[in-house]
Each structure stands twice: as structure tokens, then as C-alpha cells.
Amino acid sequence: MPLYLTDDQTLLRDTAKDFVAEHAPVSHMRALRDADDATGFSRDLWKQFAELGFTGMLVPEGDGGLGLGHVEAGLVLEEIGRNLSPSPFLTTAVAAVEALKGSAVREQYFPGIIAGDTVAALAIDEGRKHDGAIAMKAERAGNGFRLTGAKQFVTHGHVADLILVAARTAGSAGDAEGITLFALSKDAASLTADPQRLADASLAARLELNGVEVDADAVVGDVDQGGTILNRLLAAGRTGASAELVGVAGGAADMTYAYLKDRKQFGVPIGSFQALQHRAAHLYSEMEVARAAVLKAQQLLDAGADASEAVSVAKAMTGLATTLAVQEGVQMHGGIGMTDEFDIGFYMKRARVLAEMFGDTNFHANQLALAAGY
């Protein structure tokens, strides 16, 4: 597979770049933070995403969507990352849509997602770090199930219209089998959400399910067979988060390169100093390698191939490259890089949160080691 974009993909990238830069720049995120916005994103902006067709990119044409792939979704996510735009695009239009494909539940939620009326949250993690272990119980109750347990780090969990919950209907925590995925509505009884402000000013909730009862229609796929769907959801989410990380790195790098050209010491731009040139060149090369890794994972997902290792490579490499980008950005800006009035610090905060989503660099490096037999 060639690691470059087609003409149509390039056109989409340019459209997304112009739209996000105009309607959701860093100042948009700063304004939401300063207002202590309780939602965490703009629903009006989400509707604008829908008007452009972005929210239905991964929805099959037969279900009313555009039927595009992860490469195209990644182009939008990269611009979201570049501008630090608060948006439910990753959780809703990418991960949730991928999980709902082919299920009967999709008929209930796809129209709302396509129209920009529905926001989805992913209730997967239960511990302080993403480890893949699902312990939440889903016990039979009448013609449905009763869910009991807690979920952590649920982005948009306090305002989501749809919450995808991974629970255990058989086996024990850590088992690959016995997982079932449930689609819960936001008004489910005995469901409470405690939103917390994260380092990047976004909101994620701790969900408590105290005997939440759902009927059999809430099951996504088949009972005890949700592991396959969950893996598909995670692959889409991890690849999407990697694309957004590339955007964060790109935004931080662009700001840093501009500063190197403008800031002067001893009467010359600091970008003329060889030591800083070497660091900038190193950053550029690391970012290009990470971008190629993401595109490879996206192409494999779109081809329906086994992309598990490529996805882990992409998530691990973008975590490293973006960490380098934001650290170099703050350091090369000097003292002003540590001030709130300068935007570069926001990139570091967003990178830290994104790096943790769906598993950090160490988690995915370990996954690759296990796949290699270590």
C-alpha cells in the first residue's frame, strides 16, 4: 500500500484544515475552558461537523453515511489535534460507529450521529490505567441484564446520548471471552456520572452503574461475543487517537518553527543556531515516521486486514513523537512557553491526555512484545 494520499483525500484534508482552523482554533478551546463550560465541547460546532458530512464518514452508505474509511477520518482528526478542538468526533463518529456497524442497534443511533444530534461515550476502562481487563458484571434479569460496577475516564460520559458499556456476562476479569457490549441511553435509571476536569481542560466522567437494567435489545452483537466488537472499537479508537496525536505534534511543531524564525538573540533569529536546527530536524523526522505508521494502520483497517500490530505501533510511536514535539516546543520557547497566555503549553497538556487514551506507549510496546513471543 502506498503511504500517500489520493487526490480526493487531499481535497478532504484541505477542507477539514480550513474548516477547523476557522471555526475551532485554539482560542475556541481556551474560551470553553475560561468559561468553565460544563459540556466540554460545542454542540453547535458538532452540528456543523454534521452539515459537512464529517459525523457520518464511517457510516456505510446503506445506512445513510458517506461510507469512507479510517484514512479519511484520520485527516479530520489530525486537524482537530492541530487546533486542540474539543470535539466528540473520536468517540462518536469513529469508535462508536465502528462498534455499531452490522448490529441491530445501529438503526437506533446512526441517524442521530449522522445528523449531529447524538454524542457517544465509551465506558471501557475500570482502573487507573488502560489494561483491557473487564470486570463489570452483567447478570441476567428477566429478559435483559442488570449491570453493576464502575467505569473510569469516560470522555463525554456526563453528557453522552449513547454510552457503550463493556461488561462481563461470563468468565472473570482478564478473560478474552465472556464480554458483552451494551448500548445505554443517557437517562438509564441507577446510572450516575461524576465529571472531572482533566489536565487539558476536557471532561471525563466516572460512571457508577448500580444495578442498571437493560433489555436484550441493548446488546450490541451477541451475548458473550462482545470481545470481537470491543477489539474493533479499540482498534478504531487507538488509530484515531494516533491521528489526533499527529495533529497535536504538528500544531506544536508549526508554532515552534515559527518562533525559531521570529525570536532574535544577538541580532539574529534563534533558528539560525545550529543546535536548535539539529533539534528541529530530529523532531521533523520523528513526526514523519509516526505519520507513516498511522497511515499504515489506517490503510490496513480499511482493507479489513489484521491491523492489531500496526495499530499498536502507531499508538506507541505517536505517543513518543508527540511527547518529543510538545517538550521541544516548550523548551525552545523558553520561559514564555510555561505561561498560560502562550498556547504552546496547551499542546503538552492535550498530548498527555491523548497518550493515555486506549493505552499509552508502554502498554502498546508490551502488546507488541507479547505478539512477538516475549
Short mmCIF file of C-alpha atoms in Angstrom, two decimals:
data_model
loop_
_atom_site.label_atom_id
_atom_site.label_comp_id
_atom_site.label_asym_id
_atom_site.label_seq_id
_atom_site.Cartn_x
_atom_site.Cartn_y
_atom_site.Cartn_z
CA MET A 1 0.00 0.00 0.00
CA PRO A 2 1.48 3.38 -0.97
CA LEU A 3 1.91 5.71 2.00
CA TYR A 4 0.45 8.80 0.41
CA LEU A 5 -2.97 10.39 -0.05
CA THR A 6 -5.16 10.25 -3.15
CA ASP A 7 -6.43 13.42 -4.79
CA ASP A 8 -9.84 13.03 -3.10
CA GLN A 9 -8.21 12.52 0.29
CA THR A 10 -6.03 15.58 -0.22
CA LEU A 11 -9.12 17.64 -1.04
CA LEU A 12 -10.84 16.38 2.12
CA ARG A 13 -7.75 17.22 4.18
CA ASP A 14 -7.73 20.77 2.84
CA THR A 15 -11.45 21.16 3.55
CA ALA A 16 -11.06 19.91 7.12
CA LYS A 17 -7.98 22.06 7.65
CA ASP A 18 -9.74 25.27 6.61
CA PHE A 19 -12.95 24.50 8.48
CA VAL A 20 -11.40 23.52 11.81
CA ALA A 21 -8.87 26.35 11.74
CA GLU A 22 -11.67 28.88 11.17
CA HIS A 23 -14.36 27.53 13.49
CA ALA A 24 -12.44 25.71 16.24
CA PRO A 25 -8.93 27.15 16.71
CA VAL A 26 -7.05 27.06 20.00
CA SER A 27 -8.89 30.21 21.07
CA HIS A 28 -12.15 28.21 20.91
CA MET A 29 -10.78 25.68 23.39
CA ARG A 30 -9.41 28.46 25.60
CA ALA A 31 -12.81 30.18 25.66
CA LEU A 32 -14.58 26.97 26.75
CA ARG A 33 -12.01 26.46 29.49
CA ASP A 34 -12.19 30.05 30.76
CA ALA A 35 -15.98 29.84 30.86
CA ASP A 36 -15.73 26.57 32.83
CA ASP A 37 -18.08 25.09 30.24
CA ALA A 38 -19.96 22.16 31.76
CA THR A 39 -20.41 20.27 28.49
CA GLY A 40 -16.79 20.23 27.37
CA PHE A 41 -17.46 20.95 23.70
CA SER A 42 -19.77 22.99 21.48
CA ARG A 43 -22.92 21.22 20.30
CA ASP A 44 -23.37 23.92 17.67
CA LEU A 45 -19.96 23.06 16.26
CA TRP A 46 -20.89 19.36 16.33
CA LYS A 47 -23.91 20.20 14.17
CA GLN A 48 -21.61 21.99 11.74
CA PHE A 49 -19.48 18.86 11.55
CA ALA A 50 -22.65 17.01 10.59
CA GLU A 51 -23.53 19.54 7.90
CA LEU A 52 -20.17 18.87 6.26
CA GLY A 53 -20.80 15.11 6.45
CA PHE A 54 -17.96 14.51 8.90
CA THR A 55 -20.09 12.77 11.53
CA GLY A 56 -21.22 10.10 9.06
CA MET A 57 -17.87 9.45 7.40
CA LEU A 58 -17.52 5.87 8.65
CA VAL A 59 -21.24 5.06 8.49
CA PRO A 60 -21.90 2.77 5.48
CA GLU A 61 -23.75 4.31 2.56
CA GLY A 62 -26.58 1.81 3.04
CA ASP A 63 -27.15 3.32 6.49
CA GLY A 64 -27.13 6.90 5.23
CA GLY A 65 -23.47 7.73 5.73
CA LEU A 66 -20.59 8.52 3.39
CA GLY A 67 -19.02 5.06 3.58
CA LEU A 68 -15.48 6.42 3.82
CA GLY A 69 -12.61 4.88 5.77
CA HIS A 70 -10.19 5.42 8.62
CA VAL A 71 -7.73 7.27 6.40
CA GLU A 72 -10.37 9.94 5.74
CA ALA A 73 -11.49 10.07 9.38
CA GLY A 74 -7.86 10.44 10.38
CA LEU A 75 -7.49 13.54 8.23
CA VAL A 76 -10.27 15.23 10.21
CA LEU A 77 -8.78 14.04 13.49
CA GLU A 78 -5.36 15.41 12.59
CA GLU A 79 -6.86 18.87 12.12
CA ILE A 80 -8.79 18.52 15.37
CA GLY A 81 -5.48 17.76 17.08
CA ARG A 82 -3.64 20.57 15.32
CA ASN A 83 -6.16 23.10 16.65
CA LEU A 84 -6.84 21.39 20.01
CA SER A 85 -10.54 21.45 19.13
CA PRO A 86 -12.81 19.94 21.80
CA SER A 87 -14.99 17.50 19.87
CA PRO A 88 -16.77 14.15 20.30
CA PHE A 89 -15.63 13.13 16.80
CA LEU A 90 -13.20 10.43 18.00
CA THR A 91 -15.53 8.71 20.46
CA THR A 92 -18.71 9.11 18.39
CA ALA A 93 -18.03 9.24 14.64
CA VAL A 94 -15.08 6.84 14.78
CA ALA A 95 -15.03 4.40 17.70
CA ALA A 96 -18.77 4.14 18.41
CA VAL A 97 -19.72 3.95 14.73
CA GLU A 98 -17.19 1.17 14.19
CA ALA A 99 -18.65 -0.79 17.09
CA LEU A 100 -22.25 -0.38 15.93
CA LYS A 101 -21.66 -1.43 12.33
CA GLY A 102 -23.64 -4.52 11.42
CA SER A 103 -25.66 -4.58 14.66
CA ALA A 104 -29.40 -4.09 15.01
CA VAL A 105 -28.75 -1.24 17.46
CA ARG A 106 -27.25 0.87 14.67
CA GLU A 107 -30.72 1.68 13.33
CA GLN A 108 -31.49 3.46 16.58
CA TYR A 109 -28.33 5.56 16.79
CA PHE A 110 -26.84 6.08 13.32
CA PRO A 111 -29.43 8.69 12.22
CA GLY A 112 -28.68 10.83 15.28
CA ILE A 113 -24.93 10.54 14.82
CA ILE A 114 -25.18 11.47 11.14
CA ALA A 115 -27.39 14.48 11.98
CA GLY A 116 -25.07 15.70 14.74
CA ASP A 117 -27.74 15.17 17.40
CA THR A 118 -26.13 12.18 19.13
CA VAL A 119 -22.90 12.05 21.11
CA ALA A 120 -21.43 8.73 22.22
CA ALA A 121 -19.19 7.82 25.14
CA LEU A 122 -17.09 4.70 25.64
CA ALA A 123 -17.24 3.05 29.06
CA ILE A 124 -14.33 0.63 28.81
CA ASP A 125 -11.66 1.31 31.44
CA GLU A 126 -12.13 0.36 35.07
CA GLY A 127 -8.72 1.03 36.59
CA ARG A 128 -6.36 3.99 36.67
CA LYS A 129 -4.56 2.76 33.55
CA HIS A 130 -5.88 1.16 30.40
CA ASP A 131 -5.21 -2.56 30.76
CA GLY A 132 -8.00 -4.26 28.82
CA ALA A 133 -9.42 -6.05 31.88
CA ILE A 134 -13.23 -6.05 32.08
CA ALA A 135 -14.69 -6.98 35.47
CA MET A 136 -18.04 -5.15 35.50
CA LYS A 137 -20.84 -7.67 35.96
CA ALA A 138 -23.83 -8.03 33.67
CA GLU A 139 -26.22 -10.54 35.22
CA ARG A 140 -29.39 -11.94 33.69
CA ALA A 141 -32.54 -10.14 34.88
CA GLY A 142 -35.86 -11.01 33.27
CA ASN A 143 -35.50 -10.70 29.51
CA GLY A 144 -32.46 -8.48 29.88
CA PHE A 145 -29.48 -7.76 32.11
CA ARG A 146 -28.52 -5.91 35.28
CA LEU A 147 -25.19 -4.04 35.13
CA THR A 148 -23.21 -3.35 38.28
CA GLY A 149 -19.80 -1.71 38.60
CA ALA A 150 -17.81 1.42 37.76
CA LYS A 151 -16.02 2.82 34.73
CA GLN A 152 -13.24 5.40 34.64
CA PHE A 153 -12.02 8.02 32.15
CA VAL A 154 -15.28 8.09 30.16
CA THR A 155 -14.87 11.09 27.86
CA HIS A 156 -18.20 12.95 27.44
CA GLY A 157 -19.75 10.38 29.76
CA HIS A 158 -21.76 13.04 31.66
CA VAL A 159 -23.48 14.42 28.53
CA ALA A 160 -23.49 11.50 26.08
CA ASP A 161 -26.74 10.39 24.48
CA LEU A 162 -25.32 6.90 23.94
CA ILE A 163 -22.94 5.07 26.26
CA LEU A 164 -21.27 1.89 25.05
CA VAL A 165 -20.50 -0.25 28.09
CA ALA A 166 -18.27 -3.32 28.07
CA ALA A 167 -19.37 -5.77 30.77
CA ARG A 168 -18.74 -9.37 31.69
CA THR A 169 -21.51 -11.91 31.18
CA ALA A 170 -19.20 -14.91 31.69
CA GLY A 171 -15.70 -15.70 32.91
CA SER A 172 -13.52 -13.42 35.03
CA ALA A 173 -11.56 -10.19 34.61
CA GLY A 174 -8.78 -10.63 32.09
CA ASP A 175 -10.52 -13.34 30.07
CA ALA A 176 -10.83 -12.60 26.36
CA GLU A 177 -14.16 -14.41 26.17
CA GLY A 178 -17.38 -13.69 28.05
CA ILE A 179 -17.57 -9.96 27.27
CA THR A 180 -20.79 -8.33 26.06
CA LEU A 181 -21.17 -4.79 24.75
CA PHE A 182 -24.27 -2.83 25.77
CA ALA A 183 -25.75 0.39 24.36
CA LEU A 184 -27.17 2.51 27.18
CA SER A 185 -29.18 5.72 26.87
CA LYS A 186 -28.15 8.73 28.93
CA ASP A 187 -31.30 8.58 31.08
CA ALA A 188 -30.84 4.99 32.25
CA ALA A 189 -32.00 4.54 35.82
CA SER A 190 -29.37 3.85 38.51
CA LEU A 191 -26.63 5.37 36.33
CA THR A 192 -24.63 8.26 37.79
CA ALA A 193 -21.82 10.27 36.21
CA ASP A 194 -19.21 12.31 38.07
CA PRO A 195 -17.39 14.55 35.54
CA GLN A 196 -13.82 15.61 36.29
CA ARG A 197 -11.72 18.26 34.56
CA LEU A 198 -8.58 16.72 33.05
CA ALA A 199 -5.17 18.33 32.55
CA ASP A 200 -6.13 19.62 29.11
CA ALA A 201 -9.39 21.16 30.42
CA SER A 202 -11.52 18.41 28.81
CA LEU A 203 -14.07 16.50 30.86
CA ALA A 204 -14.18 12.78 31.57
CA ALA A 205 -16.58 11.07 33.93
CA ARG A 206 -16.50 8.28 36.42
CA LEU A 207 -19.63 6.23 35.84
CA GLU A 208 -21.34 4.26 38.59
CA LEU A 209 -23.80 1.58 37.47
CA ASN A 210 -25.76 0.47 40.50
CA GLY A 211 -27.90 -2.28 39.05
CA VAL A 212 -28.71 -0.59 35.74
CA GLU A 213 -31.33 -2.73 34.00
CA VAL A 214 -31.41 -3.04 30.21
CA ASP A 215 -33.41 -5.28 27.92
CA ALA A 216 -31.96 -7.68 25.38
CA ASP A 217 -32.26 -5.06 22.62
CA ALA A 218 -29.43 -3.11 24.24
CA VAL A 219 -26.90 -5.84 23.40
CA VAL A 220 -24.54 -4.87 20.59
CA GLY A 221 -23.85 -8.07 18.66
CA ASP A 222 -24.14 -11.34 20.56
CA VAL A 223 -24.02 -12.14 24.25
CA ASP A 224 -20.56 -13.33 25.39
CA GLN A 225 -19.14 -12.48 21.95
CA GLY A 226 -18.52 -8.78 22.50
CA GLY A 227 -14.77 -9.21 22.57
CA THR A 228 -14.57 -9.09 18.79
CA ILE A 229 -16.64 -5.90 18.64
CA LEU A 230 -14.66 -4.38 21.50
CA ASN A 231 -11.39 -5.10 19.69
CA ARG A 232 -12.80 -3.41 16.58
CA LEU A 233 -13.85 -0.40 18.65
CA LEU A 234 -10.42 -0.19 20.30
CA ALA A 235 -8.56 -0.53 17.00
CA ALA A 236 -10.58 2.37 15.57
CA GLY A 237 -10.17 4.44 18.72
CA ARG A 238 -6.44 3.82 19.01
CA THR A 239 -5.80 4.63 15.37
CA GLY A 240 -7.98 7.73 15.60
CA ALA A 241 -6.23 8.89 18.76
CA SER A 242 -2.90 8.34 16.98
CA ALA A 243 -4.04 10.56 14.10
CA GLU A 244 -5.10 13.24 16.56
CA LEU A 245 -1.73 12.96 18.30
CA VAL A 246 -0.01 13.56 14.96
CA GLY A 247 -2.09 16.72 14.66
CA VAL A 248 -1.13 17.84 18.16
CA ALA A 249 2.53 17.27 17.32
CA GLY A 250 2.14 19.13 14.03
CA GLY A 251 0.46 22.11 15.68
CA ALA A 252 3.14 22.31 18.37
CA ALA A 253 5.93 21.95 15.80
CA ASP A 254 4.48 24.63 13.50
CA MET A 255 4.28 27.04 16.40
CA THR A 256 7.84 26.22 17.42
CA TYR A 257 9.27 26.57 13.92
CA ALA A 258 7.57 29.97 13.58
CA TYR A 259 9.02 31.07 16.91
CA LEU A 260 12.53 30.00 15.87
CA LYS A 261 12.23 32.23 12.82
CA ASP A 262 10.84 35.25 14.68
CA ARG A 263 12.67 35.27 18.02
CA LYS A 264 16.02 37.02 17.86
CA GLN A 265 19.10 36.88 20.05
CA PHE A 266 22.36 38.70 19.32
CA GLY A 267 20.60 40.31 16.37
CA VAL A 268 19.79 37.05 14.53
CA PRO A 269 16.87 34.58 14.58
CA ILE A 270 17.46 31.80 17.09
CA GLY A 271 16.58 29.35 14.32
CA SER A 272 19.99 30.10 12.81
CA PHE A 273 21.69 28.43 15.79
CA GLN A 274 22.95 25.02 14.73
CA ALA A 275 22.00 23.27 17.97
CA LEU A 276 18.36 24.31 17.57
CA GLN A 277 18.40 23.36 13.88
CA HIS A 278 19.53 19.84 14.82
CA ARG A 279 16.73 19.51 17.35
CA ALA A 280 14.14 20.78 14.86
CA ALA A 281 15.37 18.37 12.19
CA HIS A 282 15.23 15.46 14.64
CA LEU A 283 11.66 16.39 15.57
CA TYR A 284 10.63 16.59 11.92
CA SER A 285 11.99 13.13 11.15
CA GLU A 286 10.32 11.54 14.18
CA MET A 287 7.00 13.09 13.22
CA GLU A 288 7.21 11.81 9.65
CA VAL A 289 7.89 8.26 10.83
CA ALA A 290 4.93 8.46 13.23
CA ARG A 291 2.67 9.84 10.50
CA ALA A 292 3.62 6.96 8.19
CA ALA A 293 2.88 4.44 10.96
CA VAL A 294 -0.59 5.92 11.45
CA LEU A 295 -1.37 5.87 7.73
CA LYS A 296 -0.30 2.22 7.52
CA ALA A 297 -2.62 1.26 10.39
CA GLN A 298 -5.50 3.19 8.79
CA GLN A 299 -4.99 1.52 5.42
CA LEU A 300 -4.93 -1.96 6.98
CA LEU A 301 -8.15 -1.25 8.87
CA ASP A 302 -9.82 -0.04 5.69
CA ALA A 303 -8.64 -3.15 3.85
CA GLY A 304 -10.16 -5.41 6.50
CA ALA A 305 -6.77 -6.94 7.28
CA ASP A 306 -5.35 -7.84 10.69
CA ALA A 307 -4.12 -4.45 11.85
CA SER A 308 -3.56 -5.17 15.56
CA GLU A 309 0.21 -4.88 15.47
CA ALA A 310 0.18 -1.89 13.12
CA VAL A 311 -2.29 -0.13 15.42
CA SER A 312 -0.05 -0.70 18.45
CA VAL A 313 2.96 0.55 16.51
CA ALA A 314 1.04 3.69 15.52
CA LYS A 315 -0.18 4.42 19.06
CA ALA A 316 3.24 3.81 20.61
CA MET A 317 5.15 5.85 18.04
CA THR A 318 2.77 8.80 18.04
CA GLY A 319 2.95 8.87 21.83
CA LEU A 320 6.74 9.17 21.65
CA ALA A 321 6.83 11.61 18.73
CA THR A 322 4.17 13.90 20.17
CA THR A 323 5.82 13.92 23.58
CA LEU A 324 9.03 15.00 21.85
CA ALA A 325 7.19 17.69 19.87
CA VAL A 326 5.50 19.30 22.86
CA GLN A 327 8.58 19.09 25.10
CA GLU A 328 10.82 20.62 22.46
CA GLY A 329 8.17 23.25 21.81
CA VAL A 330 8.01 24.38 25.43
CA GLN A 331 11.79 24.25 25.85
CA MET A 332 12.62 26.16 22.68
CA HIS A 333 10.07 28.82 23.56
CA GLY A 334 11.96 29.37 26.79
CA GLY A 335 10.29 30.96 29.79
CA ILE A 336 7.19 32.16 27.94
CA GLY A 337 6.45 28.55 27.00
CA MET A 338 5.50 27.94 30.63
CA THR A 339 2.96 30.77 30.76
CA ASP A 340 -0.78 30.28 30.36
CA GLU A 341 -1.13 33.18 27.94
CA PHE A 342 1.03 31.36 25.39
CA ASP A 343 -0.65 28.46 23.57
CA ILE A 344 2.26 26.01 23.38
CA GLY A 345 1.57 24.69 26.88
CA PHE A 346 -1.92 23.58 25.86
CA TYR A 347 -0.38 21.21 23.33
CA MET A 348 1.64 19.50 26.05
CA LYS A 349 -1.48 19.01 28.18
CA ARG A 350 -3.56 17.62 25.32
CA ALA A 351 -0.75 15.27 24.30
CA ARG A 352 -0.59 13.86 27.82
CA VAL A 353 -4.32 13.06 27.90
CA LEU A 354 -4.41 11.59 24.38
CA ALA A 355 -1.35 9.45 25.08
CA GLU A 356 -3.25 7.73 27.90
CA MET A 357 -6.42 7.07 25.88
CA PHE A 358 -6.77 3.44 24.75
CA GLY A 359 -3.33 2.57 26.13
CA ASP A 360 -0.09 4.54 26.36
CA THR A 361 3.26 3.86 24.71
CA ASN A 362 4.34 1.33 27.35
CA PHE A 363 1.07 -0.59 27.05
CA HIS A 364 1.38 -0.94 23.29
CA ALA A 365 5.10 -1.73 23.40
CA ASN A 366 4.19 -4.58 25.74
CA GLN A 367 1.42 -5.73 23.37
CA LEU A 368 3.95 -5.90 20.54
CA ALA A 369 6.38 -7.83 22.73
CA LEU A 370 3.70 -10.35 23.65
CA ALA A 371 2.73 -10.74 19.99
CA ALA A 372 6.37 -11.49 19.20
CA GLY A 373 6.50 -14.21 21.83
CA TYR A 374 8.36 -12.40 24.58
#
